[in-house]
Coordinates of C-alpha atoms (C1' of nucleotides) in Angstrom, one line a residue:
Chain Q
X16 CA 29.1 -10.0 -16.8
X17 CA 27.7 -9.9 -13.3
X18 CA 28.1 -12.8 -11.0
X19 CA 25.7 -11.7 -8.4
X20 CA 22.2 -13.0 -7.9
X21 CA 19.7 -12.3 -10.7
X22 CA 16.2 -11.2 -9.6
X23 CA 13.4 -11.1 -12.1
X24 CA 10.3 -9.0 -12.1
X25 CA 7.7 -10.3 -14.7
X26 CA 4.6 -8.1 -14.9
X27 CA 1.9 -8.8 -17.4
X28 CA 0.7 -5.8 -19.3
X29 CA -2.9 -5.0 -18.6
X30 CA -3.2 -1.3 -19.4
X31 CA -2.3 -0.1 -15.9
X32 CA 0.4 -0.8 -13.4
X33 CA -0.8 -2.4 -10.1
X34 CA 0.4 -0.9 -6.9
X35 CA 1.0 -4.5 -5.7
X36 CA 3.3 -5.0 -8.7
X37 CA 5.1 -1.8 -7.8
X38 CA 5.8 -3.1 -4.4
X39 CA 7.2 -6.4 -5.6
X40 CA 9.3 -4.6 -8.2
X41 CA 10.7 -2.3 -5.5
X42 CA 11.5 -5.2 -3.2
X43 CA 13.3 -7.0 -6.1
X44 CA 15.1 -3.8 -6.9
X45 CA 16.2 -3.1 -3.4
X46 CA 17.6 -6.6 -3.1
X47 CA 19.3 -6.6 -6.4
X48 CA 21.0 -3.3 -5.6
X49 CA 22.1 -4.2 -2.1
X50 CA 23.4 -7.6 -3.2
X51 CA 25.2 -6.3 -6.2
X52 CA 22.9 -8.4 -8.4
X53 CA 20.9 -7.8 -11.5
X54 CA 17.3 -6.7 -11.8
X55 CA 15.7 -8.4 -14.8
X56 CA 12.6 -6.9 -16.1
X57 CA 10.6 -9.4 -18.2
X58 CA 7.4 -8.1 -19.5
X59 CA 5.0 -10.9 -20.6
X60 CA 4.2 -11.0 -24.2
X61 CA 0.5 -11.6 -24.5
X62 CA -1.5 -11.3 -27.7
X63 CA -3.4 -8.4 -26.3
X64 CA -0.3 -6.5 -25.3
X65 CA 1.2 -7.1 -28.6
X66 CA -1.5 -5.0 -30.2
X67 CA -1.0 -2.3 -27.6
X68 CA 2.6 -1.3 -27.3
X69 CA 1.5 1.6 -25.0
X70 CA 0.7 -1.0 -22.3
X71 CA 4.3 -2.1 -22.3
X72 CA 5.5 1.4 -22.4
X73 CA 3.2 2.2 -19.5
X74 CA 5.0 -0.3 -17.3
X75 CA 8.3 1.1 -18.2
X76 CA 7.1 4.6 -17.4
X77 CA 5.6 3.5 -14.2
X78 CA 8.8 1.8 -13.1
X79 CA 10.8 4.8 -14.1
X80 CA 8.5 7.0 -12.0
X81 CA 9.3 5.0 -8.8
X82 CA 13.0 5.0 -9.6
X83 CA 13.5 1.8 -11.4
X84 CA 15.0 2.6 -14.8
X85 CA 15.2 0.4 -17.8
X86 CA 18.7 1.6 -18.2
X87 CA 19.8 0.0 -15.0
X88 CA 17.6 -3.0 -15.4
X89 CA 18.1 -5.9 -17.7
X90 CA 15.3 -5.3 -20.1
X91 CA 13.8 -8.2 -22.0
X92 CA 10.7 -7.2 -23.9
X93 CA 8.4 -6.7 -25.5
X94 CA 7.7 -9.8 -27.6
X95 CA 9.6 -11.8 -25.1
X96 CA 7.9 -15.1 -25.5
X97 CA 8.4 -15.3 -29.2
X98 CA 12.1 -14.7 -28.6
X99 CA 12.3 -17.9 -26.6
X100 CA 9.6 -19.9 -28.2
X101 CA 12.0 -22.5 -29.6
X102 CA 13.4 -23.0 -26.2
X103 CA 10.0 -23.7 -24.8
X104 CA 9.3 -26.4 -27.2
X105 CA 12.8 -27.8 -27.0
X106 CA 12.3 -28.1 -23.2
X107 CA 9.0 -29.9 -23.8
X108 CA 10.6 -32.3 -26.1
X109 CA 13.5 -33.0 -23.7
X110 CA 11.0 -33.6 -20.9
X111 CA 9.2 -36.1 -23.1
X112 CA 12.4 -37.9 -24.2
X113 CA 13.5 -38.2 -20.6
X114 CA 10.2 -39.7 -19.5
X115 CA 9.3 -36.7 -17.4
X116 CA 6.3 -36.1 -19.6
X117 CA 3.8 -38.1 -21.7
X118 CA 1.1 -37.4 -24.2
X119 CA -2.6 -37.8 -23.5
X120 CA -5.5 -37.7 -25.9
X121 CA -8.3 -37.2 -23.5
X122 CA -10.5 -34.1 -23.7
X123 CA -12.0 -32.2 -20.9
X124 CA -15.3 -34.0 -20.9
X125 CA -13.6 -37.4 -20.8
X126 CA -11.4 -36.4 -18.0
X127 CA -14.3 -35.2 -16.0
X128 CA -16.3 -38.4 -16.7
X129 CA -13.4 -40.5 -15.5
X130 CA -12.9 -38.4 -12.4
X131 CA -16.5 -38.7 -11.5
X132 CA -16.4 -42.4 -12.0
X133 CA -13.3 -42.8 -9.8
X134 CA -14.4 -40.3 -7.2
X135 CA -11.4 -38.0 -8.0
X136 CA -11.3 -34.3 -8.4
X137 CA -9.0 -34.0 -11.4
X138 CA -7.0 -35.9 -14.0
X139 CA -6.1 -39.4 -12.9
X140 CA -3.0 -40.1 -15.0
X141 CA -4.9 -42.3 -17.4
X142 CA -2.4 -42.0 -20.2
X143 CA 0.8 -42.3 -18.2
X144 CA 1.7 -45.7 -19.6
X145 CA -0.2 -45.8 -22.8
X146 CA 2.9 -44.8 -24.9
X147 CA 1.2 -42.1 -26.9
X148 CA 3.3 -39.8 -29.1
X149 CA 2.6 -36.3 -30.2
X150 CA -0.4 -35.8 -32.5
X151 CA -3.3 -33.5 -33.2
X152 CA -5.2 -33.0 -30.0
X153 CA -2.6 -34.6 -27.9
X154 CA -1.5 -32.7 -24.9
X155 CA 1.8 -33.2 -23.2
X156 CA 1.5 -33.7 -19.5
X157 CA 4.1 -33.7 -16.7
X158 CA 4.6 -37.0 -14.9
X159 CA 4.4 -35.8 -11.3
X160 CA 6.7 -38.1 -9.3
X161 CA 5.8 -39.8 -6.1
X162 CA 6.8 -38.2 -2.8
X163 CA 6.8 -34.8 -1.4
X164 CA 7.9 -31.5 -2.8
X165 CA 9.4 -29.1 -0.4
X166 CA 9.6 -25.4 -1.3
X167 CA 12.2 -23.6 0.7
X168 CA 10.8 -20.1 0.9
X169 CA 12.8 -17.2 2.2
X170 CA 9.9 -15.6 3.9
X171 CA 7.8 -18.5 4.9
X172 CA 10.3 -21.3 5.6
X173 CA 9.8 -24.8 4.3
X174 CA 6.4 -25.5 2.8
X175 CA 5.8 -29.1 1.8
X176 CA 3.3 -30.4 -0.7
X177 CA 2.2 -34.1 -1.0
X178 CA 2.7 -34.8 -4.7
X179 CA -0.4 -36.9 -4.7
X180 CA -2.4 -33.7 -4.5
X181 CA -0.8 -32.4 -7.6
X182 CA -2.2 -33.8 -10.8
X183 CA -0.2 -34.4 -14.0
X184 CA -0.5 -30.9 -15.4
X185 CA -0.5 -29.8 -19.0
X186 CA 2.8 -28.6 -20.5
X187 CA 1.9 -28.3 -24.2
X188 CA -1.6 -27.8 -25.5
X189 CA -3.3 -30.0 -28.1
X190 CA -2.5 -27.3 -30.7
X191 CA 1.2 -27.6 -29.9
X192 CA 1.7 -24.3 -28.0
X193 CA 3.3 -24.3 -24.6
X194 CA 1.4 -23.2 -21.5
X195 CA 2.5 -20.2 -19.4
X196 CA 3.8 -22.4 -16.6
X197 CA 6.4 -24.0 -18.9
X198 CA 7.3 -20.9 -20.7
X199 CA 7.8 -19.1 -17.4
X200 CA 10.2 -21.7 -16.1
X201 CA 12.1 -22.0 -19.3
X202 CA 12.4 -18.3 -19.5
X203 CA 13.8 -18.2 -16.0
X204 CA 16.3 -20.9 -16.8
X205 CA 17.4 -19.2 -20.0
X206 CA 17.9 -16.0 -18.2
X207 CA 19.8 -17.6 -15.4
X208 CA 17.4 -16.3 -12.7
X209 CA 18.6 -17.2 -9.2
X210 CA 15.9 -15.5 -7.1
X211 CA 12.2 -15.3 -7.5
X212 CA 10.5 -12.8 -5.3
X213 CA 6.8 -12.5 -6.0
X214 CA 3.4 -12.3 -4.4
X215 CA 2.1 -15.0 -2.2
X216 CA -0.7 -16.0 -4.6
X217 CA 1.9 -17.9 -6.6
X218 CA 3.0 -20.1 -3.8
X219 CA 0.6 -23.0 -4.6
X220 CA 2.0 -23.2 -8.1
X221 CA 5.6 -23.2 -6.9
X222 CA 5.9 -27.0 -6.5
X223 CA 5.0 -27.5 -10.1
X224 CA 7.6 -25.0 -11.2
X225 CA 10.2 -26.5 -8.9
X226 CA 9.6 -30.0 -10.3
X227 CA 10.0 -28.6 -13.8
X228 CA 13.3 -26.9 -12.9
X229 CA 14.6 -30.2 -11.5
X230 CA 13.3 -32.3 -14.4
X231 CA 15.1 -29.9 -16.7
X232 CA 18.3 -30.6 -14.9
X233 CA 18.5 -27.4 -12.8
X234 CA 18.4 -26.6 -9.1
X235 CA 15.4 -24.4 -8.4
X236 CA 16.0 -20.7 -7.6
X237 CA 15.6 -19.3 -4.2
X238 CA 11.9 -18.6 -3.7
X239 CA 10.3 -15.8 -1.7
X240 CA 6.6 -15.2 -1.5
X241 CA 5.6 -11.9 -0.1
X242 CA 2.1 -11.2 1.2
X243 CA -0.5 -9.8 -1.1
X244 CA -2.1 -6.4 -0.8
X245 CA -5.7 -6.4 0.0
X246 CA -8.7 -4.0 0.2
X247 CA -10.9 -3.2 3.2
X248 CA -12.8 -6.4 2.5
X249 CA -9.5 -8.3 2.9
X250 CA -9.7 -9.4 -0.7
X251 CA -6.8 -9.2 -3.1
X252 CA -6.7 -5.8 -4.6
X253 CA -8.4 -6.0 -8.0
X254 CA -8.3 -3.7 -10.9
X255 CA -12.1 -3.9 -11.2
X256 CA -13.2 -2.7 -7.8
X257 CA -10.2 -1.0 -6.2
X258 CA -8.1 2.0 -7.1
X259 CA -4.9 0.1 -7.9
X260 CA -3.3 1.9 -10.8
X261 CA 0.0 3.4 -9.9
X262 CA -0.4 5.9 -12.7
X263 CA -3.6 7.2 -11.2
X264 CA -1.8 8.1 -7.9
X265 CA 0.9 9.7 -9.9
X266 CA -1.7 11.8 -11.9
X267 CA -3.4 12.8 -8.7
X268 CA -0.3 14.5 -7.4
X269 CA 1.2 11.8 -5.2
X270 CA 5.0 12.0 -5.1
X271 CA 7.0 9.0 -6.2
X272 CA 9.2 9.1 -3.1
X273 CA 6.1 9.1 -0.8
X274 CA 4.6 6.2 -2.7
X275 CA 7.8 4.2 -2.7
X276 CA 8.3 4.8 1.0
X277 CA 4.7 3.9 1.8
X278 CA 4.7 0.8 -0.4
X279 CA 7.8 -0.5 1.3
X280 CA 6.2 -0.2 4.8
X281 CA 3.6 -2.7 3.8
X282 CA 4.8 -5.9 5.2
X283 CA 8.0 -4.5 6.4
X284 CA 9.2 -1.8 8.9
X285 CA 12.5 0.0 8.4
X286 CA 14.7 -0.7 11.3
X287 CA 15.0 2.4 13.5
X288 CA 11.5 3.6 12.6
X289 CA 10.2 3.0 16.1
X290 CA 13.1 4.8 17.8
X291 CA 12.7 7.7 15.3
X292 CA 9.0 7.9 15.8
X293 CA 8.6 8.0 12.0
X294 CA 8.3 5.7 9.2
X295 CA 9.5 8.2 6.7
X296 CA 12.9 7.0 5.4
X297 CA 15.0 7.5 2.3
X298 CA 15.4 5.0 -0.4
X299 CA 19.1 4.7 0.5
X300 CA 18.1 3.6 3.9
X301 CA 15.5 1.2 2.6
X302 CA 17.9 -0.3 0.1
X303 CA 20.6 -1.0 2.7
X304 CA 18.2 -2.4 5.2
X305 CA 15.6 -4.4 3.4
X306 CA 15.7 -8.1 4.2
X307 CA 13.3 -10.8 3.1
X308 CA 13.6 -12.4 6.5
X309 CA 11.9 -9.4 8.0
X310 CA 8.9 -9.4 5.8
X311 CA 5.6 -10.1 7.4
X312 CA 3.6 -13.1 6.6
X313 CA 0.1 -11.7 6.5
X314 CA -1.7 -9.7 3.8
X315 CA -1.6 -5.9 4.1
X316 CA -4.4 -3.4 3.6
X317 CA -3.5 -0.6 1.2
X318 CA -4.5 2.4 3.2
X319 CA -4.8 5.5 1.1
X320 CA -5.1 7.7 4.2
X321 CA -1.7 6.7 5.4
X322 CA -0.3 7.2 1.9
X323 CA -1.8 10.7 1.9
X324 CA -0.2 11.4 5.3
X325 CA 3.2 10.3 3.9
X326 CA 2.6 12.4 0.8
X327 CA 1.9 15.5 2.9
X328 CA 5.0 14.9 4.8
X329 CA 7.1 14.6 1.7
X330 CA 5.6 17.8 0.2
X331 CA 6.5 19.7 3.4
X332 CA 10.0 18.4 3.2
X333 CA 10.6 19.7 -0.3
X334 CA 12.8 22.7 -0.8
X335 CA 10.7 25.7 -1.6
X336 CA 12.0 26.2 -5.1
X337 CA 11.4 22.6 -6.0
X338 CA 7.9 22.9 -4.6
X339 CA 7.2 26.0 -6.7
X340 CA 8.4 24.2 -9.8
X341 CA 6.5 21.0 -9.2
X342 CA 3.3 22.5 -7.9
X343 CA 3.5 24.9 -10.8
X344 CA 2.9 22.0 -13.2
X345 CA -0.6 21.6 -11.6
X346 CA -1.6 25.2 -12.4
X347 CA -3.6 26.5 -15.3
X348 CA -1.2 28.0 -17.9
X349 CA -2.6 31.5 -17.7
X350 CA -1.9 31.8 -13.9
X351 CA 0.9 34.2 -13.1
X352 CA 3.9 32.2 -11.9
X353 CA 5.4 35.0 -9.9
X354 CA 2.2 35.5 -8.0
X355 CA 2.1 31.8 -7.3
X356 CA 5.7 31.8 -6.1
X357 CA 4.8 34.6 -3.7
X358 CA 2.0 32.6 -2.0
X359 CA 3.7 29.1 -2.4
X360 CA 5.4 29.0 1.0
X361 CA 2.0 29.5 2.7
X362 CA 0.3 26.6 1.0
X363 CA 3.1 24.1 0.9
X364 CA 2.3 22.9 4.4
X365 CA -1.4 22.7 3.9
X366 CA -1.4 19.9 1.2
X367 CA -1.8 16.2 1.0
X368 CA -1.3 16.1 -2.8
X369 CA 0.0 18.5 -5.4
X370 CA -3.3 18.3 -7.2
X371 CA -5.0 20.4 -4.5
X372 CA -2.9 23.4 -5.1
X373 CA -5.1 25.3 -7.6
X374 CA -8.3 25.0 -5.6
X375 CA -6.6 26.5 -2.6
X376 CA -5.4 29.7 -4.2
X377 CA -7.8 30.2 -7.2
X378 CA -9.0 33.5 -5.6
X379 CA -5.6 35.0 -6.4
X380 CA -6.1 34.4 -10.1
X381 CA -9.6 35.5 -10.8
X382 CA -9.7 38.1 -13.5
X383 CA -9.8 41.7 -12.2
X384 CA -13.3 43.0 -11.8
X385 CA -14.8 39.6 -11.8
X386 CA -17.7 39.0 -9.4
X387 CA -16.6 37.1 -6.4
X388 CA -18.6 33.9 -5.8
X389 CA -19.2 33.6 -2.1
X390 CA -19.7 30.3 -0.4
X391 CA -23.1 30.5 1.3
X392 CA -22.2 29.0 4.6
X393 CA -19.0 31.0 4.9
X394 CA -20.9 34.2 4.1
X395 CA -23.6 33.5 6.7
X396 CA -21.1 32.7 9.3
X397 CA -18.8 35.6 8.7
X398 CA -21.6 38.2 8.6
X399 CA -23.7 36.7 11.3
X400 CA -22.3 38.9 14.1
X401 CA -23.7 42.4 14.2
X402 CA -20.2 43.9 14.4
X403 CA -19.2 42.4 11.1
X404 CA -20.6 45.0 8.7
X405 CA -19.4 48.1 10.5
X406 CA -16.0 46.5 11.0
X407 CA -15.8 45.8 7.3
X408 CA -16.5 49.4 6.6
X409 CA -13.8 50.5 9.0
X410 CA -11.3 48.1 7.4
X411 CA -11.9 49.6 4.0
X412 CA -11.2 53.0 5.4
X413 CA -8.1 52.0 7.2
X414 CA -6.7 50.1 4.2
X415 CA -7.4 53.1 2.0
X416 CA -5.1 55.1 4.2
X417 CA -2.4 52.5 4.4
X418 CA 0.9 53.6 3.0
X419 CA 2.8 50.3 3.1
X420 CA 0.8 47.5 1.5
X421 CA 2.4 44.6 3.3
X422 CA 1.1 41.6 5.2
X423 CA 2.5 43.1 8.4
X424 CA 0.9 46.5 7.9
X425 CA -2.4 44.9 6.9
X426 CA -2.5 42.9 10.0
X427 CA -1.7 45.8 12.2
X428 CA -4.4 47.9 10.6
X429 CA -7.0 45.3 11.2
X430 CA -5.9 44.9 14.8
X431 CA -6.4 48.6 15.3
X432 CA -9.8 48.6 13.6
X433 CA -11.1 45.7 15.6
X434 CA -10.1 47.0 19.0
X435 CA -13.3 48.9 19.7
X436 CA -15.5 45.9 18.8
X437 CA -13.8 43.7 21.4
X438 CA -13.3 40.7 19.1
X439 CA -10.3 38.6 18.6
X440 CA -8.3 38.5 15.5
X441 CA -9.5 35.0 14.7
X442 CA -13.1 36.3 14.5
X443 CA -12.4 39.7 13.1
X444 CA -10.6 38.4 10.0
X445 CA -13.5 36.2 9.0
X446 CA -15.6 38.9 7.1
X447 CA -12.5 40.2 5.5
X448 CA -11.5 36.7 4.4
X449 CA -14.8 35.9 2.9
X450 CA -15.0 39.2 1.2
X451 CA -11.6 38.7 -0.5
X452 CA -11.5 35.0 -1.0
X453 CA -15.2 34.0 -1.0
X454 CA -14.5 31.3 1.6
X455 CA -13.9 31.0 5.3
X456 CA -10.8 28.9 5.0
X457 CA -7.7 29.4 3.0
X458 CA -4.1 30.4 3.2
X459 CA -3.0 33.1 5.7
X460 CA -5.1 36.2 5.0
X461 CA -2.7 39.1 5.2
X462 CA -0.1 37.4 3.0
X463 CA -2.9 36.6 0.5
X464 CA -4.0 40.2 0.4
X465 CA -0.5 41.4 0.0
X466 CA -0.1 39.2 -3.0
X467 CA -3.5 40.1 -4.4
X468 CA -2.6 43.8 -4.4
X469 CA -4.2 47.0 -3.1
X470 CA -6.5 47.7 -6.0
X471 CA -8.2 44.3 -6.3
X472 CA -8.4 43.8 -2.6
X473 CA -10.1 47.1 -2.0
X474 CA -12.5 46.4 -4.8
X475 CA -13.5 43.1 -3.4
X476 CA -13.9 44.5 0.1
X477 CA -16.1 47.2 -1.2
X478 CA -18.3 45.0 -3.3
X479 CA -18.8 42.6 -0.4
X480 CA -19.8 45.6 1.7
X481 CA -22.3 46.7 -0.9
X482 CA -23.7 43.2 -1.2
X483 CA -24.1 42.8 2.5
X484 CA -25.7 46.2 3.0
X485 CA -28.1 45.5 0.2
X486 CA -29.2 42.2 1.6
X487 CA -29.6 43.7 5.1
X488 CA -31.9 46.4 3.7
X489 CA -34.5 43.8 2.9
X490 CA -33.9 42.8 -0.7
X491 CA -33.4 39.2 0.4
X492 CA -30.8 36.9 -1.0
Chain F
rG18 C1' -14.3 -30.8 -2.7
rC19 C1' -8.8 -31.0 -2.3
rC20 C1' -4.2 -28.3 -1.4
rC21 C1' -1.5 -24.1 0.5
rC22 C1' -0.9 -19.6 3.4
rC23 C1' -2.3 -16.3 7.3
rA24 C1' -4.1 -14.5 12.4
rU25 C1' -0.9 -8.3 17.9
rC26 C1' -4.8 -1.6 18.6
rG27 C1' -9.8 0.6 13.3
rU28 C1' -5.3 0.2 9.7
rC29 C1' 0.3 -0.8 8.9
rU30 C1' 3.4 -3.0 12.2
rA31 C1' 7.5 -3.9 16.7
rG32 C1' 7.9 -8.2 19.3
rU33 C1' 12.0 -14.7 17.8
rG34 C1' 10.2 -17.6 26.0
rG35 C1' 11.4 -13.5 31.1
rC36 C1' 13.4 -6.4 29.2
rC37 C1' 5.5 -6.5 27.8
rU38 C1' 1.9 -2.8 33.0
rA39 C1' 2.5 -5.3 24.8
rG40 C1' 6.1 -0.3 21.8
rG41 C1' 5.7 2.9 17.2
rA42 C1' 3.2 4.9 12.8
rC43 C1' -1.5 6.4 10.2
rA44 C1' -6.5 7.5 11.6
rC45 C1' -9.6 9.3 15.6
rC46 C1' -10.5 12.4 20.2
rA47 C1' -8.8 16.4 23.7
rC48 C1' -5.7 20.3 25.0
rC49 C1' -1.7 23.9 23.7
rC50 C1' 0.0 27.1 19.9
rU51 C1' -2.6 30.2 16.4
rU52 C1' -4.6 34.9 11.3
rU53 C1' -9.2 30.8 9.2
rC54 C1' -7.5 26.0 7.7
rA55 C1' -3.4 23.3 8.2
rA56 C1' 1.4 22.3 10.3
rG57 C1' 3.7 21.6 15.0
rG58 C1' 3.6 20.2 20.4
rU59 C1' 1.4 17.4 24.6
rG60 C1' -1.9 13.9 26.2
rG61 C1' -5.8 10.2 25.3
rC62 C1' -8.7 6.1 23.2
rG63 C1' -7.6 1.3 21.4
rG64 C1' -5.0 -5.0 20.4
rC65 C1' -2.1 -10.4 21.4
rA66 C1' -9.2 -14.6 17.7
rC67 C1' -10.6 -19.0 21.0
rG68 C1' -9.5 -23.7 23.6
rG69 C1' -6.0 -27.0 25.2
rG70 C1' -1.0 -28.2 26.1
rU71 C1' 4.8 -27.5 27.0
rU72 C1' 7.4 -24.4 30.7
rC73 C1' 9.2 -21.8 37.0
rG74 C1' 7.4 -18.3 33.1
rA75 C1' 4.1 -17.6 26.6
rA76 C1' 1.9 -12.4 22.3
rU77 C1' 6.2 -15.5 21.4
rC78 C1' 6.8 -23.0 21.1
rC79 C1' 3.2 -27.4 20.0
rC80 C1' -1.9 -29.3 18.9
rG81 C1' -6.9 -28.3 17.9
rU82 C1' -11.0 -24.9 16.8
rU83 C1' -12.8 -20.7 14.5
rG84 C1' -12.1 -17.0 11.1
rG85 C1' -9.8 -14.8 6.7
rG86 C1' -7.2 -15.2 2.1
rG87 C1' -5.1 -17.7 -2.0
rG88 C1' -4.5 -21.8 -5.5
rU89 C1' -6.6 -25.6 -8.0
rG90 C1' -7.7 -24.4 -16.6
rC91 C1' -5.6 -27.4 -23.2
rC92 C1' -5.9 -18.6 -18.8
rA93 C1' -1.7 -15.5 -18.3

RNA sequence: GCCCCCAUCGUCUAGUGGCCUAGGACACCACCCUUUCAAGGUGGCGGCACGGGUUCGAAUCCCGUUGGGGGUGCCA
């Protein structure tokens, strides 16, 4: 039995896990760990989700990916609401018995008509003293007390609400089922939650929840409302128009560590980051330093470019063998792993995501004797200069005479060959590169040729020479 | 409509009344390095929304304006 604070993270399953949710989960997780508390995962039990267990599993998997494991968490789902359904109704009954709630038989149209007549915007408390009991079509409403409700928020300070601006809200529907607000509060009470850290969008509903906690005889938990994540239009990130699924970033080759690090820098800066000149920090540092007091108050734009920069950084930091293993997962099954391992060190520092690996080195895995597909622009640029063709011929000759087929030897041979043409290595390697890889950019050339092997390299060099000679002789392209 | 929140470079932020000639990161630009592309190094561009106060002194405190966002349901 832990005595520390109990944080809860309560996502609703929707088929994908929102990056904003991931950030909130991480903040709760960091706090729970540092304070020796408990991280309670409570997945909402909606009808839709009940028919799609994979949605719930998706949340668990996504959390596991960013280092929050159900084993360490207090896991309460799925079908959570049904588990506590009796408690919801019992609480409603208690509220009614204690006079904190009353029944009302007005329907939506009637409420609207009254509001219009009285010049109000919502429900006017018509049934407060009519002494109605439960019955078909009767909703249970909370009797909002006079006065002011002050929400003491750990990131925003005291926020006060005039209770006159809060109408007597519904607790139980006309069909006898409790609404989410009530269920949520009762669940929190049942699970002895002490700290609620969630997105700012919930702040306006907090006074209602706080009044419910109090009416049910409990002190409200500590509240903390962290800023929302927004898109470039400064609107809350939405599943419909923005790329928000954590799983998608995972599938695109982003690393969990980079994602976690980046997410935590939204609304918060690790202490020491400025002095270090870097915002790249380990989870251990984050966990020991994260404070709600230090969280920003304004919304943050989720910038994929910065995420990508973090990701590239993390990829470069990886030990080589780990990189080979993880990048290897992105490769087609038939690609030779040993060959990949040989070239891996040269592409590790040229990536922003793991997903980009295959396209950078595909030329090493084309079947032998396959025609090379040349990129038109690269070809034109490489063979534009008049020295290009003769140089390529010389290279083929020199490489044919080469004893040691190593990157070092290949480089030296080219340097010798290019000397009479008075061009620099940067220029001279271009036609060779295009001939061998089909493109003008790629991993280091000589290392690539070493890995490719003598036979295939020479074959590509020769067929490129044949192609360029043919086109120069007037056959067109 | 009503209520609530927010406001520092393009973006994320540091800043809690003098240390600010406003610092860092990402992006961008230039140069260096260089085997293309990256990476790395150096430098540069660029910001306290506006108007009033308070104070010897304001990015920092107060008020207002403007702008943005969120909430407001017998949805969750």
